[in-house]
CSV table of C-alpha atoms and ligand atoms in Angstrom, one decimal:
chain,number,residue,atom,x,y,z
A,216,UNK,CA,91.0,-39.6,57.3
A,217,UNK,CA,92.6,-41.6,59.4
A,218,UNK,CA,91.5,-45.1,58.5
A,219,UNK,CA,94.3,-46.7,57.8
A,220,UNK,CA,95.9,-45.4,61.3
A,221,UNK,CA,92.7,-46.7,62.6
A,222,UNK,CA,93.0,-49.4,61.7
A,223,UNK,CA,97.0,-50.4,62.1
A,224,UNK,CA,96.7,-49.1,65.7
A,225,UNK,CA,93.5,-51.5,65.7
A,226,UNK,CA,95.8,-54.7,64.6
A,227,UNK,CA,98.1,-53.4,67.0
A,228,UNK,CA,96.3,-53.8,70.1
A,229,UNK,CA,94.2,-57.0,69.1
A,230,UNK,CA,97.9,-58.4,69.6
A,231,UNK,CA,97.8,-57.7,73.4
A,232,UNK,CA,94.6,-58.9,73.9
A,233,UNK,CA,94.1,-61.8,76.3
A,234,UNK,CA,98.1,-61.3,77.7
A,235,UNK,CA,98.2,-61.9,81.0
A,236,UNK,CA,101.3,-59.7,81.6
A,237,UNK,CA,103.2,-57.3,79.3
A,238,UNK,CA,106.7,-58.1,79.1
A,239,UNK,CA,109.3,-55.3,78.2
A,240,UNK,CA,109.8,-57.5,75.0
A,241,UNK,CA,105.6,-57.2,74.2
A,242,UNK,CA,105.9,-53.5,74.6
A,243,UNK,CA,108.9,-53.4,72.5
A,244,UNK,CA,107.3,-54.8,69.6
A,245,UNK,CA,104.0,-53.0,70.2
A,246,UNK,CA,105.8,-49.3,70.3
A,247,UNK,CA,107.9,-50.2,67.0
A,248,UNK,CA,104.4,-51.1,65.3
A,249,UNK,CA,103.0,-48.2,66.5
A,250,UNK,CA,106.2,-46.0,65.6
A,251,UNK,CA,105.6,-47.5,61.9
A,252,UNK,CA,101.7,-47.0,61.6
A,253,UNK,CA,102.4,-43.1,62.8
A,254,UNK,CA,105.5,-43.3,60.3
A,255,UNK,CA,103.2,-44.3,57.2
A,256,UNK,CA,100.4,-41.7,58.2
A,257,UNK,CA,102.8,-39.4,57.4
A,258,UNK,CA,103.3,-38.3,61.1
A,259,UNK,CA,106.8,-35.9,61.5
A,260,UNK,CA,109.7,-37.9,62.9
A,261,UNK,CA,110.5,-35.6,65.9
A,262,UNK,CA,106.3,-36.2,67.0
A,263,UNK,CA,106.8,-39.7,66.6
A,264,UNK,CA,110.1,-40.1,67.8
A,265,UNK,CA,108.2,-38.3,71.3
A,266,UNK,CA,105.1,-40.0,70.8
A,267,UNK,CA,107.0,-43.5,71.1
A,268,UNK,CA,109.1,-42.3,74.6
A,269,UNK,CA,106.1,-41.6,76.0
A,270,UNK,CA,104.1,-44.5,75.4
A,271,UNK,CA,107.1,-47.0,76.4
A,272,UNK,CA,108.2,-45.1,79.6
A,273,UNK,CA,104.4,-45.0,80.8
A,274,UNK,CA,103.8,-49.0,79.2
A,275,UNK,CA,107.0,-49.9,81.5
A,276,UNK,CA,106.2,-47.8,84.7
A,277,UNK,CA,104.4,-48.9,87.5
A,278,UNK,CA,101.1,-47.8,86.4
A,279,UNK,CA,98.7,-50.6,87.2
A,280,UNK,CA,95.2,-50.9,87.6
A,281,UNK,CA,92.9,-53.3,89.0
A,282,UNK,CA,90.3,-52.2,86.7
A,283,UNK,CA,91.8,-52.8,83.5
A,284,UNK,CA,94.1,-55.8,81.7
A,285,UNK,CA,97.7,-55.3,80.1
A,286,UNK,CA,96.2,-54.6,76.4
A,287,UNK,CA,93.6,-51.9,77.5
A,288,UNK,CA,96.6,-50.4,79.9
A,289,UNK,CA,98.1,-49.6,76.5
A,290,UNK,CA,95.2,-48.6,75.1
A,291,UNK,CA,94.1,-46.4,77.4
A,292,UNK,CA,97.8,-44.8,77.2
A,293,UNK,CA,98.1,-44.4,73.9
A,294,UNK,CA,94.3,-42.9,73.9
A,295,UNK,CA,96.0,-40.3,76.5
A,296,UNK,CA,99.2,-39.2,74.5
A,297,UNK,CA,97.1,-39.0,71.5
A,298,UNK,CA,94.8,-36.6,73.1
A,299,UNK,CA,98.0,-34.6,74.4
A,300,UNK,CA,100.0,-34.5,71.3
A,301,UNK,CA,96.5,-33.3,69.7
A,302,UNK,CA,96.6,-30.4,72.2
A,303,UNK,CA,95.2,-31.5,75.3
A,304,UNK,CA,92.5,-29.1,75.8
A,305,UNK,CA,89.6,-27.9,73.6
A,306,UNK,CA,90.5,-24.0,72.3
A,307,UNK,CA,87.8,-21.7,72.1
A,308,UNK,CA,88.3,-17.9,69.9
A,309,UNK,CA,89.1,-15.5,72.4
A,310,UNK,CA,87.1,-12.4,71.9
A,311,UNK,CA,87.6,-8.7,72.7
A,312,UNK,CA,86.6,-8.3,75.6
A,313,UNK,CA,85.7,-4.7,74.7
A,314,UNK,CA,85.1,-3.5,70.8
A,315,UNK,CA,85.4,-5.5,67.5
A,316,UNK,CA,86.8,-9.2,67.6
A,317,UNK,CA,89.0,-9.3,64.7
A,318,UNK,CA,90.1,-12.6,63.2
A,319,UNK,CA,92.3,-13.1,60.4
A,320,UNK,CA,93.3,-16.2,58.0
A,321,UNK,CA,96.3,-17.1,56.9
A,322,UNK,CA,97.9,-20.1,54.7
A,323,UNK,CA,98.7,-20.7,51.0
A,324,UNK,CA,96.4,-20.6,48.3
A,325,UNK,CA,93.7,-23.6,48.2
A,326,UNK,CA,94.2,-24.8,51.7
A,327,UNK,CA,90.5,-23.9,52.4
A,328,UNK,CA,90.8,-19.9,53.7
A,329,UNK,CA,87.8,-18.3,52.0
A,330,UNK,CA,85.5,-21.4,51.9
A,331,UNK,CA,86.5,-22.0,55.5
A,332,UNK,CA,85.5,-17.7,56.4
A,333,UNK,CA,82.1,-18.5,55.0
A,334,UNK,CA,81.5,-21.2,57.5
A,335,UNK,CA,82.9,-19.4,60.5
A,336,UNK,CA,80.8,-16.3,59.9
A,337,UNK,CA,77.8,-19.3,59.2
A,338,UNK,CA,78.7,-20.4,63.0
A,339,UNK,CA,79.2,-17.2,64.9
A,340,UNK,CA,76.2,-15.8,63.5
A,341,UNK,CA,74.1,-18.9,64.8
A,342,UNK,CA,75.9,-18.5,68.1
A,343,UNK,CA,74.4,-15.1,67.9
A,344,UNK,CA,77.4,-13.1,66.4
A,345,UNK,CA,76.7,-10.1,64.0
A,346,UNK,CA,79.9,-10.6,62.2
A,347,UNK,CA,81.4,-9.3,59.2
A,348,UNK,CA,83.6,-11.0,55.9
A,349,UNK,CA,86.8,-9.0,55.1
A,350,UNK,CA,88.1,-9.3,51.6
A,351,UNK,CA,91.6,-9.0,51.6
A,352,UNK,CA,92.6,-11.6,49.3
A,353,UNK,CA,93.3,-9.3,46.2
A,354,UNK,CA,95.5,-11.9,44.2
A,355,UNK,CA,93.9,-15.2,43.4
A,356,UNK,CA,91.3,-14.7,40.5
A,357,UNK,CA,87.8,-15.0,41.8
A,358,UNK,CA,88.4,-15.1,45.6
A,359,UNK,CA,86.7,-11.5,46.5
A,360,UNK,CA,83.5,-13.0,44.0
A,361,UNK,CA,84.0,-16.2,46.4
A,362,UNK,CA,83.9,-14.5,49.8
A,363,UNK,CA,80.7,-13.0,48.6
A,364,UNK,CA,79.0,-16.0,47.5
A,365,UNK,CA,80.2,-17.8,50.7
A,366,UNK,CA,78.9,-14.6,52.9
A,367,UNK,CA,75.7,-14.7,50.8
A,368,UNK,CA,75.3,-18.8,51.9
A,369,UNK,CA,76.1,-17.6,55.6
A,370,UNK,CA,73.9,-14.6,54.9
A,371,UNK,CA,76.8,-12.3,56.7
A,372,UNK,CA,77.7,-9.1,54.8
A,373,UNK,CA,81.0,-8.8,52.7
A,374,UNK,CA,83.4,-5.9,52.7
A,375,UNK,CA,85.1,-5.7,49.7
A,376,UNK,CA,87.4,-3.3,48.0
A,377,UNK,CA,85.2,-2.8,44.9
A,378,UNK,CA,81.4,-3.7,46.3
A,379,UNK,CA,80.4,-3.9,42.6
A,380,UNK,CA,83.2,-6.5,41.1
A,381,UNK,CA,81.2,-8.5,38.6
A,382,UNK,CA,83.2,-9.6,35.9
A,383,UNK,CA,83.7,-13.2,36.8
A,384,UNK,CA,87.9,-13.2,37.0
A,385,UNK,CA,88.7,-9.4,37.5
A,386,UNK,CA,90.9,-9.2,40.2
A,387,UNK,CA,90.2,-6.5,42.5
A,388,UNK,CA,92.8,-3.7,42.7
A,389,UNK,CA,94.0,-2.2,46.5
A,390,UNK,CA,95.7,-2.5,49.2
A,391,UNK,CA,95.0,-5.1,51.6
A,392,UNK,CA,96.1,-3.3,54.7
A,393,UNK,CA,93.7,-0.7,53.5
A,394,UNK,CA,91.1,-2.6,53.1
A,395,UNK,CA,91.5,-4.2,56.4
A,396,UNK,CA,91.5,-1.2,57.8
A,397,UNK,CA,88.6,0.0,56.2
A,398,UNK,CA,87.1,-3.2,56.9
A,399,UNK,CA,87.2,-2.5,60.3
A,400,UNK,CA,85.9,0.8,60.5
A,401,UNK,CA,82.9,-0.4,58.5
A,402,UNK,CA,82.3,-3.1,61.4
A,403,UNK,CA,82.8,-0.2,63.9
A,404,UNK,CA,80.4,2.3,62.7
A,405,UNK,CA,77.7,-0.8,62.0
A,406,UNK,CA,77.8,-2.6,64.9
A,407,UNK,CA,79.7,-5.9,63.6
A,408,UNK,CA,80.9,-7.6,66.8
A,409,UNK,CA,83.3,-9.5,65.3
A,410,UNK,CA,85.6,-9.1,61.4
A,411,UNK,CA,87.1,-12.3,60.1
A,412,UNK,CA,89.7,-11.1,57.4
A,413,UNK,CA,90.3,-13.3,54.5
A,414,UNK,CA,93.7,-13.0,53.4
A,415,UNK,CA,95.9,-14.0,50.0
A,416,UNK,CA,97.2,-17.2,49.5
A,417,UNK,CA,100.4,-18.4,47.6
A,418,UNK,CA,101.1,-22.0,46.0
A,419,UNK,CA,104.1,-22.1,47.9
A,420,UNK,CA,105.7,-20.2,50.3
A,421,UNK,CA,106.9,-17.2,49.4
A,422,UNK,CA,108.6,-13.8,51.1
A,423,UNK,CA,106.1,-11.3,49.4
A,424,UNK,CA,103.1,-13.3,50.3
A,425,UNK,CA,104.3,-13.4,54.1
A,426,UNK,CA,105.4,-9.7,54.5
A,427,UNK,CA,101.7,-9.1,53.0
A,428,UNK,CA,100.2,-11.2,55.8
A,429,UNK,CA,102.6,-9.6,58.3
A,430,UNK,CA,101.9,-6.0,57.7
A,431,UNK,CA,98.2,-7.1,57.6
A,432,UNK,CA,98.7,-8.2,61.3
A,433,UNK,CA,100.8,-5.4,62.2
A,434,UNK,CA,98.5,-2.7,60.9
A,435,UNK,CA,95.0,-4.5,62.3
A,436,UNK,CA,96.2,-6.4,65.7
A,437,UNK,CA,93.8,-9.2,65.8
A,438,UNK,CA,92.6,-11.0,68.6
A,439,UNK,CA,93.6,-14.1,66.5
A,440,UNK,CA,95.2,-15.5,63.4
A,441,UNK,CA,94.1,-18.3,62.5
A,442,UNK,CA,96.5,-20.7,60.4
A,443,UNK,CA,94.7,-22.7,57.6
A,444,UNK,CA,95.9,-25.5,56.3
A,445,UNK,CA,94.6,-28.3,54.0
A,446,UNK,CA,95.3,-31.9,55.9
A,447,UNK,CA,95.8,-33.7,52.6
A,448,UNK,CA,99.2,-32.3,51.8
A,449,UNK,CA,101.5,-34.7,54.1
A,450,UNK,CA,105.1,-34.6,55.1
A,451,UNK,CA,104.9,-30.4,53.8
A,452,UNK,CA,102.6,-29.7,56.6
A,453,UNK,CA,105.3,-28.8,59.0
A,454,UNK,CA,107.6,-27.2,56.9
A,455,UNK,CA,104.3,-24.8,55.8
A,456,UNK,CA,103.5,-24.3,59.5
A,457,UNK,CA,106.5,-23.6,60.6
A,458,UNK,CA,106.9,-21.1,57.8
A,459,UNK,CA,103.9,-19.7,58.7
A,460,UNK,CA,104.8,-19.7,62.6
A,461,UNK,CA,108.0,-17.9,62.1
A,462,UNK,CA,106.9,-15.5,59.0
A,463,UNK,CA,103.1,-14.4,60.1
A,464,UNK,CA,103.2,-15.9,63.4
A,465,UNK,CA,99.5,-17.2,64.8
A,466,UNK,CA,97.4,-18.2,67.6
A,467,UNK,CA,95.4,-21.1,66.6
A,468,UNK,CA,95.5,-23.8,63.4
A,469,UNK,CA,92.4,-24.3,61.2
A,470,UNK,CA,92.4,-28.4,59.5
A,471,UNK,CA,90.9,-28.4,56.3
A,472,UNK,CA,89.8,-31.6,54.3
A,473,UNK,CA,89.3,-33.7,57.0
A,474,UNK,CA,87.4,-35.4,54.8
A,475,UNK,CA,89.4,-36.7,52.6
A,476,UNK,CA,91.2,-39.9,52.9
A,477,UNK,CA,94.7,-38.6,53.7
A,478,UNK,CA,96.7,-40.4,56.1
A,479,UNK,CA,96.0,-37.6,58.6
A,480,UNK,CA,99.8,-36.7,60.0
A,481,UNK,CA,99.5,-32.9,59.8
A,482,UNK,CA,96.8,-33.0,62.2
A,483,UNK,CA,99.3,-35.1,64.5
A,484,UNK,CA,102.0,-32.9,63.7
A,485,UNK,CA,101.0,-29.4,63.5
A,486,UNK,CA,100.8,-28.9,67.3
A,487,UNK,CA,103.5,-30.2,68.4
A,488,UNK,CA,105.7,-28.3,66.2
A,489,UNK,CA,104.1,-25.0,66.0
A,490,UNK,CA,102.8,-25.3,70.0
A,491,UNK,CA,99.6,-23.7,68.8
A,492,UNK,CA,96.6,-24.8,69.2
A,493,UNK,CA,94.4,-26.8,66.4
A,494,UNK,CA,90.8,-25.1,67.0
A,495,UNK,CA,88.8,-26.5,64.2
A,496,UNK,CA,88.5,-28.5,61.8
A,497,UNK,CA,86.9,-28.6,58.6
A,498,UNK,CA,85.3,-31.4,57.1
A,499,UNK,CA,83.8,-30.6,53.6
A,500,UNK,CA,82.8,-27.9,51.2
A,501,UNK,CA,79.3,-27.1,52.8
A,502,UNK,CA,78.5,-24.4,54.9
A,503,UNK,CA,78.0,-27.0,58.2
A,504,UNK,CA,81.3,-29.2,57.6
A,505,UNK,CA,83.2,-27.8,59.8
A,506,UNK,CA,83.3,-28.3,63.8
A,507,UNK,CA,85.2,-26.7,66.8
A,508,UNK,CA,88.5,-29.2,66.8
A,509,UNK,CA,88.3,-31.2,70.3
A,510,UNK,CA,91.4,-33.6,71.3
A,511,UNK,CA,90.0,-36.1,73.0
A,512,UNK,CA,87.2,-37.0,70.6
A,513,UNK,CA,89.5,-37.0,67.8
A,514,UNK,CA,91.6,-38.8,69.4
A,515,UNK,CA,88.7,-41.5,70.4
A,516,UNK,CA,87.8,-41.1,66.6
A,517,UNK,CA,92.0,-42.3,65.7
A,518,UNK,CA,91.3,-45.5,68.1
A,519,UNK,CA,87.5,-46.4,67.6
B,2025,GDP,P1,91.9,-20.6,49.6
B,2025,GDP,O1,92.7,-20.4,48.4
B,2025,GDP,O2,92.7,-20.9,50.8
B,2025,GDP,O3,90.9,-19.5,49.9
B,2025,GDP,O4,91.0,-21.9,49.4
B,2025,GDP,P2,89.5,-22.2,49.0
B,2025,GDP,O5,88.6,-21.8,50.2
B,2025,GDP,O6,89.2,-21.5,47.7
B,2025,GDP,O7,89.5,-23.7,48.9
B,2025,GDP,C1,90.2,-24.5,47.9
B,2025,GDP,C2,89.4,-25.7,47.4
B,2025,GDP,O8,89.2,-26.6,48.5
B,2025,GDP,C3,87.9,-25.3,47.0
B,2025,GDP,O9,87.6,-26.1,45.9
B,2025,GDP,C4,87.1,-25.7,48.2
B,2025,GDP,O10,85.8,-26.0,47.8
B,2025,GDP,C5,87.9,-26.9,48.7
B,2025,GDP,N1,87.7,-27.1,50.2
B,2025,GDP,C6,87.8,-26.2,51.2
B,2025,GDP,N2,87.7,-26.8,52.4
B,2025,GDP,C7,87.4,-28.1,52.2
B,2025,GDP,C8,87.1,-29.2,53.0
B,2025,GDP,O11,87.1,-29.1,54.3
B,2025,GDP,N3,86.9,-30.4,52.4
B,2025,GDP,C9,87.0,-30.5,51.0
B,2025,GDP,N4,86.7,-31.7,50.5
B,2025,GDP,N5,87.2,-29.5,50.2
B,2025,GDP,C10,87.4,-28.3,50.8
């Protein structure tokens, strides 16, 4: 992820090495290679468009330092917008501060949701958590059987709407709002201090899936939503988002497939348009790839 960015910004700024002085033509030609490298990672226009404003009013303005030459000026600014288009601050889950912490997933099928609850009830369990996996996602084939395998790995206890589903692609039968809320009671009456709710996915967006997801929230109020989506699938990452924003509504963005070699604009996009927070990302299918999503080292990571 990312390397090609890396490594146009890279090219980018070797140009301004050894300048003296930055003229207003240099900075020119250094925010229209930049504009073009966030272009081709598949950046949104409107964050790039921003992005660009930013870097050339600051590049222009009197900001000098003793301490640094023209080039690293630049660097050092673009290392600072980076980390503000990317959210600024690290965002933490906010938990009850009384009672069950109830989190909830949202986003369309295969971005990552039921891989990525395994690993969340994996890390609030180490951090001491007694958490417990909702199943709610009663359409895709498989994905109850796939919580429980994923809980199983974590060793956190599932909640599902038939406990003894073992044919390998029945589809559970229910309501998800019921099971939500039985969900919760379960964690209630056995001391699970937090519930993370997995919920159905659709290939595409779709009205059903996001009045589903919507009476979900309505019904079980949770202290967050969390929006997951996979980092591979471009340009389509703010029209999901913002589909999501508007349909579910959320608190906080989940990045899946970090790993992969994508070009890595929906993680430069998605907070900007959607004004949430990106709070993790997740780098891989195994239990431990995945990592609470900090600006500024990703950032660092975008200009290394
Ligand atoms: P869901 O439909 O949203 O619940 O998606 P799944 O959790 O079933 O994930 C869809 C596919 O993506 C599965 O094959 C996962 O193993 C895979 N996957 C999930 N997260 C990651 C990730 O961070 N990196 C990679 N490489 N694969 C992932």
């Amino acid at each position: 992820m990312f390397n090609s960015l890396s490594d146009r910004l890279a090219n980018t700024f070797r140009n301004l090495k050894g300048k003296g002085r930055l003229t207003e033509a240099d900075i020119d030609a250094t925010a229209r290679e930049i504009r073009r490298a966030l272009l081709d990672a598949d950046v949104a226009v409107p964050v790039v468009r921003q992005f660009i404003a930013q870097i050339k009013e600051r590049a222009l303005g009197a900001e000098v330092s003793q301490a640094l030459n023209p080039g690293q000026q630049v660097v050092k600014i673009v290392n600072e917008e980076l980390v503000e288009i990317l959210g600024g601050e690290t965002r933490r889950i906010q938990h009850a501060k009384t009672g069950t912490t109830v989190l909830m997933l949202v986003g369309l099928q295969g971005a990552g949701k039921t891989t990525l609850a395994g690993k969340l009830a994996h890390q609030l369990k180490s951090d001491g958590h007694t958490p417990l996996l909702v199943a709610c996602d009663l359409q895709r084939p498989n994905a109850v059987k796939q919580l429980q395998v994923g809980g199983e790995r974590a060793g956190v206890p599932v909640f599902a709407p038939h406990p003894g589903v073992s044919s390998e692609f029945e589809v559970p039968t229910g309501d998800p709002v019921q099971v939500a809320l039985d969900g919760i009671a379960e964690a209630n009456s056995k001391y699970h201090d937090v519930v993370i709710i997995d919920t159905a996915g659709r290939l595409g967006v779709d009205q059903e899936l996001m009045q589903q997801a919507k009476d979900i929230r309505a019904a079980v109020n949770p202290n967050e939503v969390l929006f997951v989506i996979d980092a591979m699938i471009g340009q389509d990452a703010v029209a999901t988002a913002q589909a999501f924003n508007e349909g579910v509504g959320f608190t906080g963005v989940v990045l899946t497939k970090l790993d992969g070699d994508a070009r890595g604009g929906a993680a430069l996009s998605v907070r900007h348009v959607t004004g949430k927070p990106i709070m993790f990302a997740s780098t891989g299918e195994g239990l431990k790839d995945f990592e609470v999503f900090h600006p500024d080292r990703m950032a660092s990571r975008i200009l290394d």
